[in-house]
Amino acid sequence: FLIFFRKDRHSNPCVIHPYTKEMIIQIITLCIVGIIAREANGIFLEQGSVHINFGRNTSDSADRIYNAKMELWSRGAYSYDFLTKGSINTEEKANILELEAIQSPLRLGSVRKVRRDFLMGNECFEMDCLLPKLRGGSRTNEAETPNLSEAYNNRLTKRLKELEVEFGQEFRDAIEQNQKEHMHDCAVSCESYYCSPKESDKSDEWNPSIHMNGTSFANYSFGATPPEDFSEDFGFPLDLIKVTEGNPIFSSEESANVIRTAQAEGIEHNEYKSGKYRLGGDWLTNLPKTREWFNDKLESTLFPLMKYLFPEIVSSVSVLRAHSVSLLKYNTSHPRTDVHVDNGILAMTLAMTPKDEYIGGGTFFEHMGAENVLPMDVGHGTFRPGSVRHGGHKVTEGTRYILGAFLLIEDRVEHVRRLKNRGSELRRSGQLEAAAKHFEWALAINPRCTTCLKDWAEILLTEKKFDEAEEKIRKVLDFLEEKDSDALFSLGVILSEAGKDEESIHAYTKSVNLNPEDAELCYNLGIKLGAKGETKEEMAMYSRAITVDPNFGGAWLNWGTALAESGNFDDAEVMFLKALQCSETEVKAMLNLGHVYQTQAEQYAAGGNLQSAKEYALKAGDFLDSAKPLLDNLISNDLNDAENQRYAAQFSPLRLQCHRIMGSVFAGMKDFPSCEAEFRKATESFPRVKGAWEMLARILEVQGKTSEAEKAREQLNML
């Protein structure tokens, strides 16, 4: 393009002359089209039966829309709805999506490796390693690929029988247990929540022309990897996250009545733990009147809607089961959830509070980036498969209610999820070998079960098999294109334990960048930076951690330690006093405060300010004496805790030093009796320590108590 540019004669920046602009635009467009054509020939045309031809080689608008979505998905797009307000026909939608696809090489970059592997069929998803099934516009010839039209349960049964031969009776027993637990959970669901009768006619099917009434759906990508169960049935381009737009599916007045009903049922006074955070709210099984409203909505709207949105796995509304349903309350004391996956094949989130009643909040999906919060005002909903990683942003002001529900499908057993969950329970109970088997079985059904790989890596880490653990976590990160902050965190831990500190810091940093509001991530990165001597960066991480979680005692404690080690004892004292208020760091904060006050006492004594030295030495002794019984209790409860043992080893030298400083201050004040009393306390507390007897003998000699001094030295010599 150099021939079209020149320096303006007035020395202004480089300009493009008007008559060349149109030519430049044409050249850029030709380059983009050339890139797309080259990559299409190299990727899409090699797919055999899938054979996706990007472009306008077909007059079918549905096919054109599908092709454009596939191009966008292959480059990492997460939104497929580049549409303006108002009605739009399929021809216009195809035009808009094709324009976005043409621009995608510059806007999104090259085709992602893991997505190329999917499209070329190089790796299997689940069971028979079929080529990817197409969602919304498939041109696959079912006569040529009969496996795609074969019933899911028949395919699954065939695969499970093959695995029974491979893994034996234990696997068979686990599958039978899955089926029993699934049927039990489905039956229990019908005891509390609406279940459509099997003989119901099609009047409960969702009919867009009747039910929509101004409501539309924005489609978002599930990411690079399909859901963990039934992955081969969820077709590409995985536009599986559905968010309502336009008119809500229930009014703000209706929602306000639901909240008032729940408040009358006591929801305001309940909380429970979910992941790393405490949440306000309650399960609907404990809120019977609120549940009545939800059951009405299941029958009239939500179940038919789920059948409409996910026809590939929901055969009828009669098979849907509301498994776990809760009404959650977010405010400044219960601000958010951590990033997680839901415990059900399908999930929904319903907004119950108008957006103008709170600040912050909102659902984000990790593969889209934490900054991309899905817009959802009161009465709107998000509907999706449950295994996508998502979280809630922090509510900083006001109160936000949402209703969350996990769904089961009666005629589809989630074998992958159930094997993984049972494996996790076995791991928590210490049955590591049995847990690893369950993860192996789940991965035999779906080799891309990322949660299975992560939990298996945790077992290998416990067993100090660092290379194997790293291999499994890196496989997860490949599948999810490194859009998993938990996996990056686990990788950081594994690398740290393996002594690969630089790589560990790199993994932690990427994890924090992906999920900056995870206090534990910031804390761990701070520790690694501190070990490298990067104190400023270390303290910045602790500051970020306590901004996210003001009750994170470890961050307060380590921040105080970093300040104390740099000589800033005044600020260190503030941090340790904060850590003192957190139960998990109370004892350690007492010991650190004792150390800080002892050091300050020594500084005052060296400067001749004996009165201040005495005050700080007294404070140091008081904190250490208060810490001793609590520390003894911690150690007795867990004799193998290395960190508690390390703190316990520091207690005796610290307390003995406080006796020495206090005695020296009394001696400097010529208060020899008080000095003697202080050193006698030292020998009583530490009778096996030579230094205590040496101090006592000296002050006795100063006072002329020769015989007592000799006895003290006799004790010293016996040690």
XYZ file of C-alpha atoms in Angstrom:
719
model
C 0.000 0.000 0.000
C 3.023 2.315 0.095
C 2.238 3.753 -3.323
C -1.039 5.167 -1.957
C 0.523 6.997 0.979
C 2.654 10.108 1.117
C 3.679 12.759 3.610
C 1.488 15.849 3.567
C 3.473 18.926 2.487
C 2.566 20.644 5.773
C 4.290 17.825 7.736
C 1.017 16.439 9.003
C 0.714 12.712 9.675
C 0.508 10.283 6.805
C -2.762 10.753 4.891
C -4.714 8.774 2.286
C -5.824 10.742 -0.712
C -9.573 10.491 -1.347
C -9.218 9.017 -4.841
C -7.254 6.053 -3.433
C -9.599 5.154 -0.556
C -12.004 3.119 -2.631
C -9.131 1.211 -4.250
C -7.620 0.382 -0.830
C -10.948 -0.897 0.478
C -11.291 -3.127 -2.575
C -7.771 -4.553 -2.109
C -8.347 -5.236 1.600
C -11.639 -6.960 0.818
C -9.968 -9.121 -1.824
C -7.244 -10.088 0.671
C -9.798 -11.063 3.293
C -11.785 -13.108 0.823
C -8.549 -14.756 -0.316
C -7.671 -15.702 3.274
C -11.128 -17.164 3.850
C -11.066 -19.062 0.574
C -7.638 -20.493 1.356
C -8.647 -21.602 4.868
C -11.973 -22.964 3.613
C -10.154 -25.110 1.090
C -7.679 -26.234 3.741
C -10.213 -26.989 6.438
C -13.831 -27.109 5.505
C -13.484 -28.886 2.178
C -11.480 -31.695 3.804
C -14.333 -32.807 6.005
C -15.764 -35.513 3.832
C -19.457 -35.942 4.571
C -19.662 -32.669 6.526
C -18.366 -30.652 3.528
C -19.104 -27.085 4.615
C -18.878 -24.612 1.745
C -18.591 -21.117 3.152
C -20.058 -18.364 1.030
C -23.032 -17.838 -1.225
C -22.813 -21.068 -3.192
C -26.361 -21.858 -2.117
C -29.571 -19.896 -2.294
C -30.853 -21.558 0.881
C -30.828 -18.842 3.582
C -30.763 -21.405 6.374
C -27.640 -22.997 4.904
C -26.035 -19.598 4.416
C -26.741 -18.714 8.048
C -25.308 -22.014 9.181
C -22.166 -21.654 7.072
C -21.523 -18.149 8.355
C -22.007 -19.263 11.952
C -19.542 -22.102 11.441
C -16.961 -19.664 10.091
C -17.461 -17.398 13.113
C -17.392 -20.316 15.579
C -14.178 -21.704 14.079
C -12.447 -18.410 14.892
C -13.724 -18.159 18.460
C -16.807 -15.944 18.156
C -19.166 -16.235 21.108
C -22.093 -14.191 19.775
C -23.957 -15.053 16.583
C -26.576 -12.311 16.676
C -25.217 -9.210 14.937
C -28.692 -7.875 14.357
C -30.390 -4.524 14.821
C -33.622 -3.973 16.710
C -36.830 -4.918 15.028
C -37.968 -7.749 12.812
C -35.579 -9.287 10.310
C -36.100 -12.040 7.775
C -33.743 -14.952 7.178
C -32.344 -13.441 3.973
C -31.312 -10.267 5.795
C -29.930 -12.303 8.683
C -27.840 -14.369 6.273
C -26.465 -11.179 4.694
C -25.498 -9.718 8.066
C -23.876 -12.914 9.318
C -21.950 -13.375 6.067
C -20.606 -9.836 6.355
C -19.451 -10.594 9.899
C -17.865 -13.828 8.676
C -15.995 -12.006 5.891
C -14.535 -9.618 8.467
C -13.779 -12.378 10.994
C -10.138 -13.074 9.988
C -9.186 -9.516 10.948
C -11.563 -9.163 13.885
C -11.141 -12.628 15.429
C -7.897 -13.990 13.984
C -7.129 -17.363 12.466
C -9.071 -20.577 12.916
C -8.489 -22.019 16.407
C -6.572 -25.308 16.531
C -9.003 -27.226 18.763
C -11.904 -26.139 16.569
C -10.047 -27.159 13.414
C -9.505 -30.594 14.944
C -13.227 -30.832 15.639
C -14.190 -29.822 12.132
C -11.755 -32.186 10.461
C -12.898 -35.088 12.623
C -9.379 -35.749 13.916
C -10.553 -36.411 17.470
C -13.626 -38.129 18.839
C -16.183 -36.447 21.074
C -18.186 -39.246 22.606
C -18.790 -42.939 22.018
C -18.321 -43.706 18.288
C -16.074 -40.726 17.398
C -18.549 -39.555 14.781
C -17.982 -36.529 12.605
C -19.582 -33.451 14.146
C -23.304 -33.303 13.815
C -24.578 -30.048 12.388
C -27.028 -27.885 14.296
C -29.575 -25.846 12.384
C -28.859 -26.455 8.699
C -27.225 -29.871 8.362
C -26.711 -31.174 4.884
C -25.523 -34.567 6.159
C -26.952 -37.459 4.139
C -28.478 -39.794 6.725
C -28.484 -42.677 4.268
C -24.707 -42.372 3.966
C -24.145 -41.990 7.718
C -26.704 -44.223 9.450
C -25.053 -43.785 12.844
C -26.293 -40.199 12.957
C -29.912 -41.255 12.646
C -29.657 -44.208 15.029
C -31.446 -43.673 18.351
C -29.224 -42.264 21.081
C -30.059 -44.951 23.608
C -29.168 -47.712 21.148
C -25.803 -46.132 20.463
C -25.182 -45.609 24.164
C -26.143 -49.173 25.029
C -23.776 -50.493 22.399
C -20.908 -48.362 23.680
C -21.541 -49.247 27.326
C -21.486 -52.954 26.487
C -18.100 -52.488 24.828
C -16.822 -50.721 27.929
C -18.213 -53.463 30.182
C -16.006 -55.930 28.311
C -13.028 -53.608 28.741
C -13.521 -52.606 32.405
C -15.471 -55.539 33.826
C -18.042 -55.923 36.580
C -17.091 -52.790 38.501
C -17.958 -50.643 35.516
C -21.225 -52.513 34.970
C -22.163 -51.948 38.628
C -21.361 -48.240 38.352
C -23.570 -47.853 35.261
C -26.445 -49.648 36.983
C -26.011 -47.359 39.980
C -26.170 -44.359 37.635
C -29.467 -45.609 36.239
C -30.960 -46.259 39.671
C -29.872 -42.858 40.998
C -31.206 -41.147 37.882
C -34.635 -42.750 38.144
C -34.743 -42.007 41.880
C -33.828 -38.343 41.322
C -36.455 -38.025 38.589
C -39.118 -39.547 40.858
C -38.159 -37.249 43.741
C -38.363 -34.238 41.411
C -41.998 -35.026 40.627
C -42.800 -34.952 44.343
C -42.035 -31.228 44.516
C -42.102 -29.912 40.956
C -44.452 -30.093 38.002
C -44.060 -33.127 35.732
C -46.072 -33.285 32.535
C -48.120 -36.499 32.116
C -46.781 -38.778 29.396
C -50.163 -39.000 27.715
C -50.429 -35.200 27.304
C -51.204 -34.007 23.804
C -49.195 -31.407 21.907
C -51.031 -28.483 23.463
C -48.082 -27.996 25.806
C -45.574 -27.639 22.948
C -43.992 -24.207 22.609
C -45.460 -22.437 19.586
C -43.481 -19.288 18.707
C -46.437 -17.669 16.963
C -48.519 -18.080 20.132
C -46.020 -17.863 22.978
C -43.378 -15.396 21.757
C -45.462 -12.199 21.944
C -42.468 -9.949 21.269
C -39.899 -12.224 22.948
C -36.875 -13.301 20.922
C -33.628 -15.117 21.708
C -30.005 -14.085 21.385
C -27.701 -17.029 20.722
C -24.246 -17.344 22.251
C -21.565 -19.953 21.718
C -21.005 -22.701 24.261
C -17.301 -22.478 23.445
C -14.891 -24.871 21.781
C -15.995 -28.098 23.469
C -19.532 -29.575 23.506
C -21.395 -30.423 26.753
C -19.983 -33.335 28.730
C -23.042 -35.577 28.359
C -24.717 -36.273 24.996
C -21.959 -34.251 23.328
C -22.487 -35.851 19.923
C -26.156 -34.823 19.955
C -25.427 -31.131 20.480
C -24.679 -30.050 16.944
C -22.339 -27.370 15.712
C -21.806 -24.410 15.828
C -22.748 -24.951 19.495
C -24.988 -21.883 19.707
C -26.428 -23.356 22.903
C -26.634 -20.403 25.314
C -30.010 -18.745 24.788
C -30.933 -15.382 26.330
C -34.365 -13.820 25.970
C -34.670 -10.372 24.433
C -37.529 -8.012 23.755
C -40.570 -8.678 25.917
C -39.930 -10.643 29.149
C -41.442 -14.070 29.741
C -43.059 -12.761 32.951
C -43.725 -9.236 34.191
C -41.890 -7.204 36.831
C -45.117 -7.086 38.870
C -45.351 -10.878 38.820
C -41.715 -11.148 39.884
C -42.224 -8.648 42.720
C -45.116 -10.751 44.032
C -42.884 -13.844 43.974
C -40.187 -12.053 45.983
C -42.727 -10.837 48.542
C -44.036 -14.387 48.892
C -40.506 -15.731 49.428
C -39.782 -13.023 51.994
C -42.920 -13.983 53.889
C -41.589 -17.561 53.866
C -38.365 -16.433 55.559
C -35.886 -16.292 52.687
C -34.307 -13.118 54.116
C -32.860 -14.986 57.070
C -31.309 -17.941 55.265
C -27.872 -18.446 53.728
C -25.742 -21.353 52.568
C -22.289 -21.981 51.136
C -21.729 -22.470 47.419
C -18.143 -22.890 46.279
C -15.970 -20.154 47.781
C -18.823 -17.835 48.764
C -21.804 -17.702 51.073
C -25.085 -17.042 49.285
C -28.332 -15.625 50.531
C -31.522 -17.416 49.533
C -33.035 -20.870 49.834
C -34.095 -23.974 47.945
C -37.657 -23.874 46.630
C -38.363 -27.160 48.413
C -38.281 -25.005 51.586
C -40.517 -22.307 50.056
C -43.816 -24.065 49.212
C -45.839 -20.993 48.167
C -43.002 -19.669 46.011
C -42.732 -23.129 44.498
C -46.393 -23.003 43.455
C -45.626 -20.057 41.180
C -42.597 -21.809 39.697
C -44.589 -24.988 39.017
C -47.208 -22.964 37.157
C -44.423 -21.449 35.055
C -42.924 -24.884 34.360
C -46.229 -26.082 32.975
C -47.244 -22.996 31.018
C -43.919 -21.664 29.781
C -40.586 -23.080 30.897
C -40.829 -26.786 30.042
C -42.362 -26.148 26.585
C -39.697 -23.509 26.034
C -36.858 -25.926 26.907
C -38.295 -28.481 24.484
C -38.407 -25.774 21.800
C -34.838 -24.584 22.454
C -33.156 -27.998 22.772
C -35.041 -30.429 20.501
C -31.874 -32.474 19.927
C -32.000 -33.932 23.448
C -35.524 -33.200 24.757
C -37.959 -35.596 23.075
C -41.023 -34.336 24.958
C -41.941 -31.983 27.789
C -43.043 -35.071 29.711
C -39.396 -36.162 30.221
C -38.212 -32.897 31.773
C -37.574 -32.820 35.541
C -36.731 -29.805 37.708
C -34.035 -31.305 39.897
C -32.498 -28.507 41.992
C -34.185 -25.093 42.165
C -33.212 -22.159 44.341
C -34.077 -18.492 44.751
C -30.809 -16.641 45.359
C -30.297 -13.243 46.917
C -27.216 -11.149 46.123
C -26.194 -8.019 48.005
C -23.044 -6.478 49.495
C -22.785 -9.182 52.184
C -23.503 -12.027 49.722
C -22.197 -10.458 46.521
C -21.503 -13.204 43.990
C -20.858 -16.812 43.027
C -17.539 -18.194 41.875
C -17.028 -19.650 38.405
C -18.618 -23.105 38.264
C -20.630 -25.581 36.209
C -24.198 -26.602 37.007
C -25.172 -30.051 38.220
C -27.661 -30.932 35.488
C -27.777 -31.501 31.759
C -29.821 -28.315 31.266
C -30.044 -25.196 33.397
C -31.914 -21.924 33.488
C -31.440 -18.595 35.244
C -34.391 -16.229 35.634
C -33.900 -12.566 36.577
C -36.298 -11.611 39.372
C -35.188 -8.021 40.112
C -35.249 -4.903 37.883
C -31.769 -3.722 36.907
C -32.333 -0.266 38.382
C -32.596 -1.768 41.898
C -28.971 -2.893 42.123
C -25.483 -2.082 40.845
C -23.121 -4.758 39.546
C -24.156 -8.382 39.284
C -24.936 -10.337 36.151
C -23.957 -13.679 34.643
C -20.787 -14.086 32.614
C -19.358 -17.118 30.811
C -15.638 -17.656 31.221
C -14.897 -18.450 27.579
C -16.429 -15.093 26.605
C -14.438 -13.108 29.169
C -15.512 -11.883 32.597
C -16.161 -8.408 31.200
C -18.909 -9.670 28.877
C -21.928 -9.798 31.181
C -25.067 -11.090 29.474
C -27.815 -8.476 29.597
C -30.854 -9.769 31.470
C -33.471 -7.524 33.085
C -36.350 -8.694 35.266
C -38.559 -11.351 33.659
C -35.852 -12.488 31.246
C -33.955 -15.770 31.306
C -30.829 -17.601 30.213
C -31.205 -21.238 29.088
C -28.218 -23.495 28.450
C -26.574 -26.890 28.980
C -25.258 -27.107 32.532
C -21.585 -27.937 31.924
C -20.493 -24.501 30.665
C -18.263 -22.527 33.083
C -19.971 -19.365 34.311
C -20.160 -17.111 37.337
C -21.876 -14.072 38.780
C -20.368 -10.611 39.024
C -20.288 -8.927 42.405
C -23.317 -6.861 43.467
C -21.911 -3.648 44.941
C -25.156 -1.905 45.844
C -28.802 -2.874 46.286
C -30.302 -6.374 46.141
C -30.636 -8.737 43.209
C -32.724 -11.931 43.170
C -32.377 -14.678 40.592
C -34.048 -18.060 40.290
C -31.774 -20.897 39.180
C -32.884 -24.374 38.174
C -31.037 -27.525 37.066
C -32.967 -29.982 34.924
C -32.810 -33.723 34.339
C -34.197 -35.611 31.335
C -35.972 -38.810 32.336
C -35.112 -40.829 29.230
C -31.433 -39.776 29.215
C -29.052 -40.832 31.981
C -26.076 -38.495 32.391
C -23.496 -41.220 32.839
C -20.509 -38.904 32.448
C -21.702 -36.426 35.071
C -22.756 -39.118 37.529
C -19.491 -41.058 37.214
C -17.553 -37.830 37.646
C -19.597 -36.732 40.689
C -19.196 -40.113 42.378
C -15.485 -40.011 41.660
C -15.275 -36.588 43.295
C -17.053 -37.901 46.396
C -14.637 -40.841 46.564
C -11.680 -38.477 46.226
C -12.918 -36.291 49.075
C -13.271 -39.371 51.281
C -9.705 -40.450 50.509
C -10.587 -43.398 48.226
C -8.233 -42.232 45.501
C -7.921 -45.452 43.507
C -11.695 -45.896 43.231
C -12.083 -42.221 42.350
C -9.519 -42.475 39.545
C -11.394 -45.464 38.098
C -14.614 -43.448 37.914
C -12.829 -40.617 36.099
C -11.289 -43.116 33.694
C -14.717 -44.647 32.991
C -16.308 -41.244 32.388
C -13.504 -40.328 29.990
C -14.002 -43.601 28.131
C -17.535 -42.390 27.350
C -16.469 -38.801 26.625
C -12.704 -38.214 26.259
C -13.312 -34.457 26.499
C -14.840 -34.439 29.977
C -12.763 -31.563 31.291
C -14.063 -31.778 34.870
C -13.055 -35.468 34.930
C -9.542 -34.609 33.793
C -9.218 -31.853 36.386
C -10.341 -34.033 39.274
C -8.077 -36.877 38.150
C -5.169 -34.419 38.034
C -5.918 -33.491 41.678
C -5.473 -37.156 42.634
C -2.183 -37.361 40.742
C -1.013 -34.183 42.479
C -1.817 -35.732 45.866
C 0.220 -38.764 44.825
C 3.059 -36.428 43.726
C 2.836 -37.695 40.146
C 3.471 -34.211 38.844
C 4.172 -35.033 35.190
C 0.950 -37.040 34.809
C -1.066 -34.369 36.616
C 0.387 -31.650 34.400
C -0.407 -33.671 31.270
C -4.089 -33.973 32.200
C -4.465 -30.298 33.120
C -2.771 -29.163 29.931
C -5.196 -31.357 27.989
C -8.085 -29.512 29.683
C -6.567 -26.171 28.749
C -6.171 -27.315 25.136
C -9.816 -28.377 24.981
C -11.027 -25.106 26.526
C -8.509 -22.862 24.743
C -7.040 -21.862 28.139
C -10.379 -20.305 29.141
C -10.560 -22.082 32.504
C -9.223 -20.161 35.495
C -9.536 -23.200 37.787
C -7.458 -25.360 35.440
C -4.829 -22.626 35.182
C -4.814 -22.355 38.969
C -4.383 -26.129 39.282
C -1.574 -26.008 36.741
C 0.102 -23.322 38.849
C -0.138 -25.515 41.947
C 1.222 -28.577 40.103
C 4.138 -26.628 38.628
C 4.890 -25.058 42.002
C 4.966 -28.444 43.714
C 7.219 -29.727 40.922
C 9.662 -26.872 41.532
C 8.882 -25.083 38.242
C 8.438 -21.652 39.808
C 8.662 -19.502 36.676
C 6.100 -21.635 34.840
C 3.933 -21.643 37.962
C 3.883 -17.838 38.101
C 2.982 -17.726 34.402
C 0.014 -20.081 34.983
C -1.213 -18.138 38.037
C -0.922 -14.848 36.149
C -3.026 -16.156 33.263
C -5.574 -17.469 35.746
C -5.848 -14.106 37.523
C -6.191 -12.289 34.210
C -9.055 -14.604 33.275
C -10.808 -14.354 36.646
C -9.541 -11.211 38.444
C -12.176 -11.486 41.158
C -10.943 -14.824 42.503
C -9.291 -14.011 45.835
C -7.561 -17.372 46.135
C -5.936 -16.987 42.727
C -4.588 -13.554 43.657
C -3.351 -14.887 46.992
C -1.420 -17.801 45.459
C 0.154 -15.579 42.832
C 1.183 -13.178 45.605
C 2.973 -16.002 47.425
C 4.927 -16.976 44.308
C 5.885 -13.360 43.552
C 7.028 -12.916 47.141
C 9.228 -16.004 46.865
C 10.885 -14.355 43.846
C 11.529 -11.175 45.821
C 9.020 -9.093 43.856
C 7.570 -7.551 47.009
C 5.664 -4.688 45.382
C 3.877 -7.029 42.987
C 3.307 -9.515 45.819
C 1.528 -6.917 47.964
C -0.535 -5.768 44.961
C -1.917 -9.307 44.660
C -2.804 -9.429 48.381
C -4.505 -6.050 48.023
C -6.572 -7.386 45.122
C -7.448 -10.528 47.113
C -8.838 -8.630 50.114
C -10.674 -6.223 47.813
C -12.552 -9.247 46.477
C -12.866 -10.941 49.872
C -12.261 -8.663 52.902
C -12.337 -11.735 55.171
C -9.434 -13.488 53.446
C -7.196 -13.813 56.494
C -4.251 -15.347 54.627
C -3.965 -12.295 52.362
C -4.011 -9.894 55.344
C -1.410 -12.036 57.124
C 0.972 -12.293 54.175
C 0.582 -8.614 53.318
C 1.537 -7.766 56.897
C 4.515 -10.124 56.721
C 5.768 -8.491 53.510
C 5.478 -5.048 55.130
C 7.233 -6.187 58.296
C 10.071 -7.746 56.348
C 10.550 -4.431 54.528
C 10.726 -2.603 57.899
C 7.253 -1.004 57.748
C 6.064 -2.194 61.172
C 3.283 0.362 61.588
C 1.439 -0.758 58.436
C 2.287 -4.386 59.171
C 0.521 -4.014 62.542
C -2.636 -2.823 60.745
C -2.610 -5.865 58.450
C -2.034 -8.318 61.302
C -4.886 -6.776 63.292
C -7.127 -7.367 60.250
C -5.917 -10.980 60.069
C -6.684 -11.300 63.785
C -10.375 -10.781 62.992
C -10.411 -13.792 60.626
C -10.850 -17.090 62.452
C -8.568 -19.135 60.189
C -5.592 -16.799 60.798
C -6.285 -15.652 64.370
C -3.451 -17.642 66.014
C -0.887 -16.793 63.344
C -1.821 -13.122 63.533
C -1.226 -13.196 67.314
C 2.237 -14.657 66.796
C 3.082 -12.135 64.091
C 1.837 -9.242 66.211
C 4.014 -10.542 69.054
C 6.975 -10.503 66.668
C 6.216 -6.958 65.453
C 5.815 -5.574 69.003
C 8.969 -7.376 70.143
C 10.971 -5.835 67.280
C 9.575 -2.377 68.043
C 10.436 -2.849 71.739
C 14.040 -3.617 70.768
C 14.173 -0.494 68.588
C 12.844 1.717 71.407
C 15.259 0.172 73.888
C 18.205 0.727 71.540
C 17.156 4.387 71.247
C 16.965 4.809 75.011
C 13.147 5.069 75.192
C 12.771 2.456 77.925
C 9.154 3.312 78.772
C 7.964 2.699 75.211
C 10.150 -0.394 75.030
C 8.451 -1.716 78.173
C 4.945 -1.058 76.729
C 5.688 -2.855 73.471
C 7.431 -5.762 75.206
C 4.365 -6.208 77.438
C 2.065 -6.192 74.363
C 4.289 -8.733 72.623
C 4.220 -11.064 75.637
C 0.460 -10.770 76.045
C -0.222 -11.706 72.390
C 2.181 -14.640 72.527
C 0.703 -15.960 75.777
C -2.816 -15.713 74.320
C -1.707 -17.564 71.197
C -0.080 -20.511 73.030
C -3.187 -22.521 74.056
C -4.848 -21.893 70.673
C -1.711 -23.021 68.870
C -1.480 -26.163 71.014
C -5.090 -26.967 70.121
C -4.427 -26.551 66.392
C -1.457 -28.895 66.526
C -3.301 -31.534 68.534
C -6.099 -31.535 65.929
C -3.704 -32.073 63.032
C -0.237 -33.338 63.873
C 0.744 -33.453 60.190
C 0.053 -29.816 59.349
C 3.503 -28.530 58.376
C 2.539 -24.856 58.571
C 1.171 -25.145 62.114
C 4.344 -26.980 63.112
C 6.423 -24.169 61.645
C 4.547 -21.559 63.669
C 4.841 -23.720 66.786
C 8.613 -23.911 66.299
C 8.768 -20.095 66.281
C 6.862 -19.673 69.532
C 9.607 -20.579 72.032
C 12.333 -18.313 70.550
C 9.841 -15.432 70.287
C 8.553 -15.758 73.844
C 12.041 -16.202 75.285
C 13.189 -13.083 73.439
C 10.284 -11.128 74.972
C 11.431 -12.216 78.459
C 14.943 -11.082 77.590
C 13.828 -7.660 76.328
C 11.513 -7.056 79.262
C 14.181 -8.076 81.771
C 16.744 -5.862 80.048
C 14.358 -2.899 80.156
C 13.777 -3.425 83.903
C 17.528 -3.656 84.415
C 18.019 -0.415 82.458
C 15.477 1.221 84.754
C 17.444 -0.144 87.764
C 14.392 -2.195 88.732
C 16.417 -5.342 89.475
C 13.693 -7.235 91.415
C 11.330 -6.935 88.419
C 14.162 -8.030 86.120
C 14.795 -11.087 88.329
C 11.048 -11.935 88.362
C 10.928 -11.735 84.556
C 13.904 -14.063 84.127
C 12.482 -16.515 86.681
C 9.320 -16.671 84.523
C 11.576 -17.519 81.603
C 13.161 -20.483 83.441
C 9.736 -21.726 84.527
C 8.366 -21.566 80.994
C 11.526 -22.884 79.316
C 13.407 -25.010 81.891
C 15.344 -26.837 79.178
C 16.723 -23.687 77.555
C 20.237 -22.678 78.636
C 19.707 -19.017 77.800
C 16.935 -18.645 80.370
C 19.191 -19.891 83.208
C 22.068 -17.736 81.982
C 19.931 -14.579 82.185
C 18.711 -15.473 85.682
C 22.245 -16.228 86.954
C 23.526 -12.864 85.720
C 20.835 -10.742 87.363
C 21.287 -12.689 90.617
C 25.027 -11.963 90.487
C 24.322 -8.254 89.854
C 22.200 -8.200 93.018
C 24.876 -10.062 95.039
C 22.775 -13.220 95.424
C 25.769 -15.457 94.920
C 24.380 -18.760 96.220
C 21.227 -18.454 94.149
C 23.318 -17.528 91.141
C 25.435 -20.654 91.618
C 22.336 -22.833 91.750
C 21.133 -21.265 88.517
C 24.474 -22.046 86.871
C 24.308 -25.604 88.156
C 20.993 -25.988 86.344
C 22.550 -24.466 83.240
C 25.513 -26.864 83.341
C 23.203 -29.870 83.668
C 21.605 -29.061 80.300
